Amino acid sequence: QVQLVESGGGSAQPGTSLRLSCATSGLIFRTSDMSWYRQAPGKQRDLVAVINSDGTTNYADSVKGRFTISRDNYKKTMYLQMNSLKSEDTAVYFCNAKGAQYGRSNIRYYWGQGTQVTVSS
């Protein structure tokens, strides 16, 4: 089965940095498109950043220039480097994968359990 496990969340002061990780297992990682989403209390889950299997990236306007998404195909892990954090970055951050499970050919979406990021002074 596919598992996505986020880590690296926590509390941070405005202007500082955090790095999130999404470790995967059971997923054909190198051919999967990976994304970070976030959901603030009472709001919908929004796309933060995408890194496709070919390495191309895309970001929400609200995080451009501050966040960097990356991946390590050998470690089967995705990262989100978050710099210049703002209070409005406070949310639960979710890892998402669009890919196939080992031994299967169908493409599915998979989600992690989320990690809380709180930015406050």
Coordinates of C-alpha atoms in Angstrom, one line a residue:
Q1 CA 0.0 0.0 0.0
V2 CA 1.0 3.6 -0.5
Q3 CA 1.9 5.7 2.5
L4 CA 2.8 9.4 2.5
V5 CA 4.2 10.7 5.8
E6 CA 4.7 14.5 6.4
S7 CA 7.2 15.9 9.0
G8 CA 8.9 19.1 9.8
G9 CA 5.9 21.2 10.9
G10 CA 5.7 23.1 14.1
S11 CA 5.7 26.7 15.4
A12 CA 7.7 29.5 13.9
Q13 CA 7.9 33.2 14.2
P14 CA 7.2 35.5 11.3
G15 CA 10.2 35.9 9.0
T16 CA 11.7 32.6 9.9
S17 CA 11.9 29.3 8.0
L18 CA 10.7 25.7 8.2
R19 CA 11.3 22.7 6.0
L20 CA 8.6 20.1 5.4
S21 CA 9.3 16.6 4.2
C22 CA 7.0 14.0 2.7
A23 CA 8.4 10.5 2.8
T24 CA 6.8 8.0 0.6
S25 CA 6.6 4.2 0.5
G26 CA 4.8 1.8 -1.9
L27 CA 4.6 4.5 -4.6
I28 CA 6.5 4.5 -7.9
F29 CA 7.9 7.9 -6.8
R30 CA 10.1 8.8 -9.8
T31 CA 7.1 8.8 -12.1
S32 CA 4.7 10.5 -9.7
D33 CA 3.7 14.1 -9.7
M34 CA 4.0 15.5 -6.2
S35 CA 2.2 18.4 -4.5
W36 CA 1.8 20.3 -1.3
Y37 CA -1.6 21.6 -0.2
R38 CA -2.6 23.5 2.9
Q39 CA -5.8 24.0 4.8
A40 CA -6.4 26.8 7.3
P41 CA -9.1 26.5 9.9
G42 CA -12.5 27.1 8.3
K43 CA -11.1 27.3 4.8
Q44 CA -10.8 25.0 1.8
R45 CA -7.7 23.0 1.0
D46 CA -5.5 24.9 -1.4
L47 CA -2.7 24.0 -3.7
V48 CA 0.7 25.4 -2.5
A49 CA 3.2 23.9 -4.9
V50 CA 3.6 21.2 -7.5
I51 CA 6.7 19.3 -8.7
N52 CA 6.1 17.0 -11.6
S53 CA 8.0 13.8 -12.3
D54 CA 10.1 15.7 -14.9
G55 CA 11.1 18.3 -12.3
T56 CA 9.0 21.2 -13.4
T57 CA 7.5 23.2 -10.7
N58 CA 4.6 25.6 -10.1
Y59 CA 3.6 27.7 -7.1
A60 CA 0.6 29.5 -5.7
D61 CA 1.0 33.2 -6.1
S62 CA 0.9 33.7 -2.3
V63 CA 4.1 31.7 -1.8
K64 CA 6.1 32.5 -5.0
G65 CA 9.6 33.7 -4.1
R66 CA 9.3 32.4 -0.5
F67 CA 8.7 28.7 -0.8
T68 CA 10.7 26.1 -2.8
I69 CA 9.5 22.6 -3.6
S70 CA 12.0 19.9 -4.4
R71 CA 12.2 16.1 -4.6
D72 CA 14.8 13.4 -4.1
N73 CA 13.9 10.4 -6.2
Y74 CA 16.5 8.2 -4.5
K75 CA 15.1 8.9 -1.1
K76 CA 11.5 8.9 -2.5
T77 CA 10.9 12.1 -0.5
M78 CA 9.5 15.5 -1.4
Y79 CA 10.4 18.7 0.4
L80 CA 9.0 22.2 0.9
Q81 CA 11.4 24.9 2.1
M82 CA 9.4 27.7 3.5
N83 CA 11.2 31.0 4.0
S84 CA 10.0 34.4 5.2
L85 CA 7.0 32.8 6.9
K86 CA 3.9 34.9 7.5
S87 CA 1.0 34.5 9.9
E88 CA -1.2 33.7 6.9
D89 CA 0.9 30.6 6.2
T90 CA -0.6 29.0 9.3
A91 CA -2.3 25.9 8.2
V92 CA -2.2 22.1 8.1
Y93 CA 0.1 21.1 5.2
F94 CA -0.7 18.0 3.2
C95 CA 1.4 16.0 0.9
N96 CA -0.3 14.7 -2.3
A97 CA 0.9 12.2 -4.9
K98 CA -0.5 11.4 -8.3
G99 CA 1.0 8.1 -9.3
A100 CA 0.9 4.4 -9.3
Q101 CA 1.5 1.9 -6.6
Y102 CA 4.2 -0.7 -7.1
G103 CA 2.7 -3.7 -8.9
R104 CA -0.2 -1.7 -10.3
S105 CA -0.6 0.4 -13.4
N106 CA -3.6 2.6 -12.5
I107 CA -2.9 6.2 -11.5
R108 CA -4.4 7.4 -8.3
Y109 CA -4.2 10.3 -5.9
Y110 CA -2.8 9.7 -2.5
W111 CA -2.8 12.0 0.6
G112 CA -0.7 12.2 3.7
Q113 CA -2.1 12.8 7.2
G114 CA -0.9 16.4 7.3
T115 CA 1.4 18.4 9.5
Q116 CA 0.5 21.6 11.4
V117 CA 2.4 24.8 10.7
T118 CA 1.8 27.7 13.0
V119 CA 3.4 31.1 12.4
S120 CA 3.0 33.5 15.2
S121 CA 5.0 36.0 17.2

